[in-house]
Amino acid sequence: DSGVTQTPKHLITATGQRVTLRCSPRSGDLSVYWYQQSLDQGLQFLIQYYNGEERAKGNILERFSAQQFPDLHSELNLSSLELGDSALYFCASSDLAGGHTGELFFGEGSRLTVL
Amino acid sequence: DQQVKQNSPSLSVQEGRISILNCDYTNSMFDYFLWYKKYPAEGPTFLISISSIKDKNEDGRFTVFLNKSAKHLSLHIVPSQPGDSAVYFCAARQKSSGDKLTFGTGTRLAVRP
């Protein structure tokens, strides 16, 4: 158990819809990262938040947005969903001060299926 | 632009033998390299890492080797066990561009009893 909690674990929705994925980081971790894993692909970095502020942005689509709340949990919002958005979405957290090895701790992921 | 590459999508090894997983990178600014292991229906879990100033790091059955001149790293598992069967991801960090990790596409290791 990494200590990172993601909900929901599975989500099935239709094209054009909007969904919200939620992540609670490990206790004490200020940094949250979102990654997308499509079929047979590596993990693609989407966005990082640190203590409520956006810190780094990857190849995140304009239809996607995220935020980190004062209690440090984070939400990833996916809108106008397309079939190609079907993927595993992982959240990870780290304590930047102690993460000198670069290690991120991953949740179990949210599997999104768009029909 | 694939900065971290794992060119072997799969590898099959006999139990007790050595497993060697390879990873190549293009960005010379990466300062840390990590290996993650992923079982189905679980998130990736950290396995071992190496700083760019080292050429070897060992942890039990797992050893990571870094060849900076070739921009290549490898993970050795000795001896391989059936429980090692999983997908292994190579990842790299460039501290100057934040703490995100850039991942390869993974290698699926199957250890045959």
mmCIF file of C-alpha atoms in Angstrom:
data_model
loop_
_atom_site.group_PDB
_atom_site.id
_atom_site.type_symbol
_atom_site.label_atom_id
_atom_site.label_comp_id
_atom_site.label_asym_id
_atom_site.label_seq_id
_atom_site.Cartn_x
_atom_site.Cartn_y
_atom_site.Cartn_z
ATOM 1 C CA ASP A 1 0.000 0.000 0.000
ATOM 2 C CA SER A 2 1.638 3.211 -1.235
ATOM 3 C CA GLY A 3 -0.594 5.461 0.869
ATOM 4 C CA VAL A 4 -1.920 7.214 -2.245
ATOM 5 C CA THR A 5 -5.673 6.786 -2.703
ATOM 6 C CA GLN A 6 -7.471 7.188 -5.996
ATOM 7 C CA THR A 7 -11.200 7.119 -6.670
ATOM 8 C CA PRO A 8 -13.028 5.794 -8.545
ATOM 9 C CA LYS A 9 -11.129 2.639 -9.494
ATOM 10 C CA HIS A 10 -13.262 2.109 -12.587
ATOM 11 C CA LEU A 11 -15.416 4.482 -14.576
ATOM 12 C CA ILE A 12 -17.422 3.899 -17.732
ATOM 13 C CA THR A 13 -18.948 6.849 -19.528
ATOM 14 C CA ALA A 14 -19.997 8.062 -22.947
ATOM 15 C CA THR A 15 -18.324 10.357 -25.444
ATOM 16 C CA GLY A 16 -18.936 14.021 -24.778
ATOM 17 C CA GLN A 17 -19.329 13.528 -21.049
ATOM 18 C CA ARG A 18 -17.256 14.945 -18.195
ATOM 19 C CA VAL A 19 -15.676 13.046 -15.307
ATOM 20 C CA THR A 20 -13.673 13.894 -12.209
ATOM 21 C CA LEU A 21 -10.929 11.691 -10.829
ATOM 22 C CA ARG A 22 -9.836 12.174 -7.256
ATOM 23 C CA CYS A 23 -6.514 11.610 -5.522
ATOM 24 C CA SER A 24 -5.448 11.782 -1.889
ATOM 25 C CA PRO A 25 -1.651 11.881 -1.539
ATOM 26 C CA ARG A 26 0.411 10.169 1.138
ATOM 27 C CA SER A 27 0.263 11.868 4.497
ATOM 28 C CA GLY A 28 2.743 14.732 4.505
ATOM 29 C CA ASP A 29 3.365 14.794 0.765
ATOM 30 C CA LEU A 30 2.870 18.230 -0.741
ATOM 31 C CA SER A 31 3.363 17.311 -4.382
ATOM 32 C CA VAL A 32 0.838 15.525 -6.587
ATOM 33 C CA TYR A 33 1.412 14.285 -10.131
ATOM 34 C CA TRP A 34 -1.056 12.981 -12.701
ATOM 35 C CA TYR A 35 -0.067 10.460 -15.364
ATOM 36 C CA GLN A 36 -1.990 8.815 -18.186
ATOM 37 C CA GLN A 37 -1.290 5.288 -19.392
ATOM 38 C CA SER A 38 -2.972 4.303 -22.640
ATOM 39 C CA LEU A 39 -2.938 0.735 -23.940
ATOM 40 C CA ASP A 40 0.629 -0.619 -24.212
ATOM 41 C CA GLN A 41 2.068 2.823 -23.641
ATOM 42 C CA GLY A 42 4.299 4.194 -20.973
ATOM 43 C CA LEU A 43 3.114 6.629 -18.372
ATOM 44 C CA GLN A 44 2.637 10.061 -19.909
ATOM 45 C CA PHE A 45 3.061 12.984 -17.541
ATOM 46 C CA LEU A 46 0.075 15.309 -17.458
ATOM 47 C CA ILE A 47 0.517 17.825 -14.657
ATOM 48 C CA GLN A 48 2.086 18.417 -11.235
ATOM 49 C CA TYR A 49 0.868 20.451 -8.280
ATOM 50 C CA TYR A 50 2.884 21.464 -5.261
ATOM 51 C CA ASN A 51 1.103 22.741 -2.168
ATOM 52 C CA GLY A 52 -1.834 23.991 -4.196
ATOM 53 C CA GLU A 53 0.108 25.594 -7.018
ATOM 54 C CA GLU A 54 0.696 24.238 -10.511
ATOM 55 C CA ARG A 55 4.391 23.364 -10.761
ATOM 56 C CA ALA A 56 4.848 21.599 -14.087
ATOM 57 C CA LYS A 57 2.738 20.805 -17.093
ATOM 58 C CA GLY A 58 3.144 17.997 -19.592
ATOM 59 C CA ASN A 59 1.110 17.016 -22.624
ATOM 60 C CA ILE A 60 -2.213 17.730 -20.980
ATOM 61 C CA LEU A 61 -5.083 18.434 -23.345
ATOM 62 C CA GLU A 62 -7.033 21.673 -23.027
ATOM 63 C CA ARG A 63 -10.134 19.564 -22.307
ATOM 64 C CA PHE A 64 -8.408 18.345 -19.154
ATOM 65 C CA SER A 65 -7.828 20.401 -16.030
ATOM 66 C CA ALA A 66 -6.647 19.738 -12.521
ATOM 67 C CA GLN A 67 -6.362 21.402 -9.168
ATOM 68 C CA GLN A 68 -4.985 20.752 -5.713
ATOM 69 C CA PHE A 69 -7.064 21.787 -2.746
ATOM 70 C CA PRO A 70 -5.942 23.207 0.639
ATOM 71 C CA ASP A 71 -6.185 19.749 2.201
ATOM 72 C CA LEU A 72 -3.738 18.633 -0.554
ATOM 73 C CA HIS A 73 -6.084 16.259 -2.327
ATOM 74 C CA SER A 74 -6.219 16.719 -6.070
ATOM 75 C CA GLU A 75 -8.823 16.314 -8.775
ATOM 76 C CA LEU A 76 -8.355 15.732 -12.481
ATOM 77 C CA ASN A 77 -11.279 16.873 -14.601
ATOM 78 C CA LEU A 78 -11.730 15.396 -18.063
ATOM 79 C CA SER A 79 -14.377 16.964 -20.284
ATOM 80 C CA SER A 80 -15.819 16.471 -23.778
ATOM 81 C CA LEU A 81 -14.559 12.931 -23.547
ATOM 82 C CA GLU A 82 -13.453 11.088 -26.652
ATOM 83 C CA LEU A 83 -12.878 7.388 -27.260
ATOM 84 C CA GLY A 84 -9.117 7.997 -27.197
ATOM 85 C CA ASP A 85 -9.293 9.254 -23.625
ATOM 86 C CA SER A 86 -9.886 5.700 -22.453
ATOM 87 C CA ALA A 87 -6.850 4.942 -20.312
ATOM 88 C CA LEU A 88 -5.521 4.336 -16.841
ATOM 89 C CA TYR A 89 -4.998 7.565 -14.951
ATOM 90 C CA PHE A 90 -2.457 7.428 -12.166
ATOM 91 C CA CYS A 91 -1.875 9.859 -9.378
ATOM 92 C CA ALA A 92 1.455 9.947 -7.577
ATOM 93 C CA SER A 93 2.784 11.968 -4.679
ATOM 94 C CA SER A 94 6.132 12.887 -3.221
ATOM 95 C CA ASP A 95 7.692 14.907 -0.494
ATOM 96 C CA LEU A 96 10.016 17.123 -2.497
ATOM 97 C CA ALA A 97 12.211 17.834 0.498
ATOM 98 C CA GLY A 98 12.894 14.185 1.172
ATOM 99 C CA GLY A 99 12.485 12.894 -2.359
ATOM 100 C CA HIS A 100 16.137 13.249 -3.216
ATOM 101 C CA THR A 101 16.070 9.986 -5.132
ATOM 102 C CA GLY A 102 13.233 11.217 -7.288
ATOM 103 C CA GLU A 103 10.900 8.491 -6.055
ATOM 104 C CA LEU A 104 7.195 9.006 -6.600
ATOM 105 C CA PHE A 105 4.549 6.949 -4.823
ATOM 106 C CA PHE A 106 1.714 5.851 -7.082
ATOM 107 C CA GLY A 107 -1.913 5.075 -6.429
ATOM 108 C CA GLU A 108 -3.637 2.072 -7.973
ATOM 109 C CA GLY A 109 -5.062 4.145 -10.792
ATOM 110 C CA SER A 110 -8.488 4.985 -12.160
ATOM 111 C CA ARG A 111 -9.466 3.052 -15.262
ATOM 112 C CA LEU A 112 -11.593 5.215 -17.556
ATOM 113 C CA THR A 113 -13.538 3.643 -20.393
ATOM 114 C CA VAL A 114 -15.245 5.955 -22.866
ATOM 115 C CA LEU A 115 -17.899 4.280 -25.029
ATOM 116 C CA ASP B 1 9.917 12.909 -28.535
ATOM 117 C CA GLN B 2 10.624 9.719 -26.601
ATOM 118 C CA GLN B 3 13.408 10.708 -24.199
ATOM 119 C CA VAL B 4 13.383 7.351 -22.399
ATOM 120 C CA LYS B 5 13.177 4.194 -24.473
ATOM 121 C CA GLN B 6 12.731 0.555 -23.626
ATOM 122 C CA ASN B 7 13.120 -1.226 -26.924
ATOM 123 C CA SER B 8 12.199 -4.704 -25.708
ATOM 124 C CA PRO B 9 8.477 -4.959 -25.028
ATOM 125 C CA SER B 10 8.869 -8.401 -23.482
ATOM 126 C CA LEU B 11 11.424 -10.782 -21.999
ATOM 127 C CA SER B 12 11.118 -14.402 -20.905
ATOM 128 C CA VAL B 13 13.641 -15.944 -18.511
ATOM 129 C CA GLN B 14 13.998 -19.260 -16.706
ATOM 130 C CA GLU B 15 13.663 -19.199 -12.923
ATOM 131 C CA GLY B 16 17.075 -18.915 -11.264
ATOM 132 C CA ARG B 17 18.699 -17.254 -14.270
ATOM 133 C CA ILE B 18 19.604 -13.600 -14.718
ATOM 134 C CA SER B 19 17.086 -11.124 -16.139
ATOM 135 C CA ILE B 20 18.531 -8.083 -17.874
ATOM 136 C CA LEU B 21 16.226 -5.228 -18.740
ATOM 137 C CA ASN B 22 17.555 -2.373 -20.822
ATOM 138 C CA CYS B 23 16.760 1.302 -21.140
ATOM 139 C CA ASP B 24 18.178 4.078 -23.319
ATOM 140 C CA TYR B 25 17.769 7.805 -22.907
ATOM 141 C CA THR B 26 18.523 10.874 -24.950
ATOM 142 C CA ASN B 27 18.518 13.722 -22.428
ATOM 143 C CA SER B 28 21.956 14.202 -20.880
ATOM 144 C CA MET B 29 20.431 16.485 -18.237
ATOM 145 C CA PHE B 30 18.707 13.610 -16.412
ATOM 146 C CA ASP B 31 20.154 13.402 -12.902
ATOM 147 C CA TYR B 32 18.361 10.377 -11.467
ATOM 148 C CA PHE B 33 17.190 7.135 -13.002
ATOM 149 C CA LEU B 34 14.638 4.820 -11.454
ATOM 150 C CA TRP B 35 13.097 1.442 -12.099
ATOM 151 C CA TYR B 36 9.492 0.747 -11.267
ATOM 152 C CA LYS B 37 7.684 -2.565 -11.236
ATOM 153 C CA LYS B 38 4.005 -2.912 -12.059
ATOM 154 C CA TYR B 39 1.662 -5.817 -11.487
ATOM 155 C CA PRO B 40 -1.749 -5.928 -13.216
ATOM 156 C CA ALA B 41 -4.437 -3.835 -11.527
ATOM 157 C CA GLU B 42 -1.858 -2.144 -9.305
ATOM 158 C CA GLY B 43 0.057 1.099 -9.476
ATOM 159 C CA PRO B 44 3.778 1.162 -10.268
ATOM 160 C CA THR B 45 5.995 0.535 -7.256
ATOM 161 C CA PHE B 46 9.515 1.838 -6.862
ATOM 162 C CA LEU B 47 12.249 -0.757 -7.161
ATOM 163 C CA ILE B 48 15.675 0.852 -7.297
ATOM 164 C CA SER B 49 17.313 4.086 -8.408
ATOM 165 C CA ILE B 50 20.702 5.434 -9.361
ATOM 166 C CA SER B 51 22.177 8.890 -9.407
ATOM 167 C CA SER B 52 23.803 10.104 -12.596
ATOM 168 C CA ILE B 53 27.097 10.407 -10.725
ATOM 169 C CA LYS B 54 27.178 6.677 -9.984
ATOM 170 C CA ASP B 55 27.617 3.746 -12.327
ATOM 171 C CA LYS B 56 26.162 0.987 -10.180
ATOM 172 C CA ASN B 57 23.659 0.547 -7.397
ATOM 173 C CA GLU B 58 22.777 -2.758 -5.790
ATOM 174 C CA ASP B 59 19.879 -3.775 -3.586
ATOM 175 C CA GLY B 60 19.592 -7.462 -2.868
ATOM 176 C CA ARG B 61 18.830 -9.343 -6.076
ATOM 177 C CA PHE B 62 18.499 -6.093 -8.033
ATOM 178 C CA THR B 63 21.380 -4.130 -9.543
ATOM 179 C CA VAL B 64 21.157 -1.125 -11.801
ATOM 180 C CA PHE B 65 24.058 -0.172 -14.053
ATOM 181 C CA LEU B 66 24.448 3.226 -15.675
ATOM 182 C CA ASN B 67 26.634 3.956 -18.698
ATOM 183 C CA LYS B 68 26.462 7.709 -19.168
ATOM 184 C CA SER B 69 28.624 7.818 -22.266
ATOM 185 C CA ALA B 70 26.237 5.421 -23.995
ATOM 186 C CA LYS B 71 23.152 6.954 -22.349
ATOM 187 C CA HIS B 72 22.150 3.467 -21.324
ATOM 188 C CA LEU B 73 21.063 1.798 -18.142
ATOM 189 C CA SER B 74 20.161 -1.744 -17.299
ATOM 190 C CA LEU B 75 18.455 -3.597 -14.479
ATOM 191 C CA HIS B 76 19.825 -7.001 -13.515
ATOM 192 C CA ILE B 77 17.759 -9.410 -11.459
ATOM 193 C CA VAL B 78 19.688 -12.376 -10.071
ATOM 194 C CA PRO B 79 18.370 -14.950 -9.473
ATOM 195 C CA SER B 80 15.044 -14.381 -11.201
ATOM 196 C CA GLN B 81 11.943 -15.662 -9.415
ATOM 197 C CA PRO B 82 8.409 -16.276 -10.724
ATOM 198 C CA GLY B 83 7.175 -13.456 -8.466
ATOM 199 C CA ASP B 84 9.339 -11.071 -10.482
ATOM 200 C CA SER B 85 6.983 -11.492 -13.449
ATOM 201 C CA ALA B 86 5.631 -7.994 -14.031
ATOM 202 C CA VAL B 87 6.036 -4.955 -16.264
ATOM 203 C CA TYR B 88 9.190 -2.977 -15.535
ATOM 204 C CA PHE B 89 9.363 0.722 -16.307
ATOM 205 C CA CYS B 90 12.516 2.748 -16.594
ATOM 206 C CA ALA B 91 12.131 6.395 -15.548
ATOM 207 C CA ALA B 92 14.337 9.461 -15.412
ATOM 208 C CA ARG B 93 14.250 12.787 -13.662
ATOM 209 C CA GLN B 94 15.658 16.135 -14.706
ATOM 210 C CA LYS B 95 15.801 18.134 -11.507
ATOM 211 C CA SER B 96 16.138 21.473 -13.296
ATOM 212 C CA SER B 97 12.743 20.993 -14.958
ATOM 213 C CA GLY B 98 10.862 19.931 -11.852
ATOM 214 C CA ASP B 99 10.492 16.606 -10.143
ATOM 215 C CA LYS B 100 8.348 14.814 -12.651
ATOM 216 C CA LEU B 101 9.555 11.483 -13.977
ATOM 217 C CA THR B 102 9.750 10.645 -17.664
ATOM 218 C CA PHE B 103 8.889 6.995 -18.251
ATOM 219 C CA GLY B 104 9.738 4.438 -20.882
ATOM 220 C CA THR B 105 7.054 2.201 -22.391
ATOM 221 C CA GLY B 106 7.894 -0.759 -20.186
ATOM 222 C CA THR B 107 9.199 -4.302 -20.589
ATOM 223 C CA ARG B 108 7.013 -7.243 -19.627
ATOM 224 C CA LEU B 109 9.136 -9.840 -17.816
ATOM 225 C CA ALA B 110 7.940 -13.416 -17.569
ATOM 226 C CA VAL B 111 9.927 -15.749 -15.317
ATOM 227 C CA ARG B 112 9.253 -19.400 -16.172
ATOM 228 C CA PRO B 113 9.300 -21.927 -13.295
#
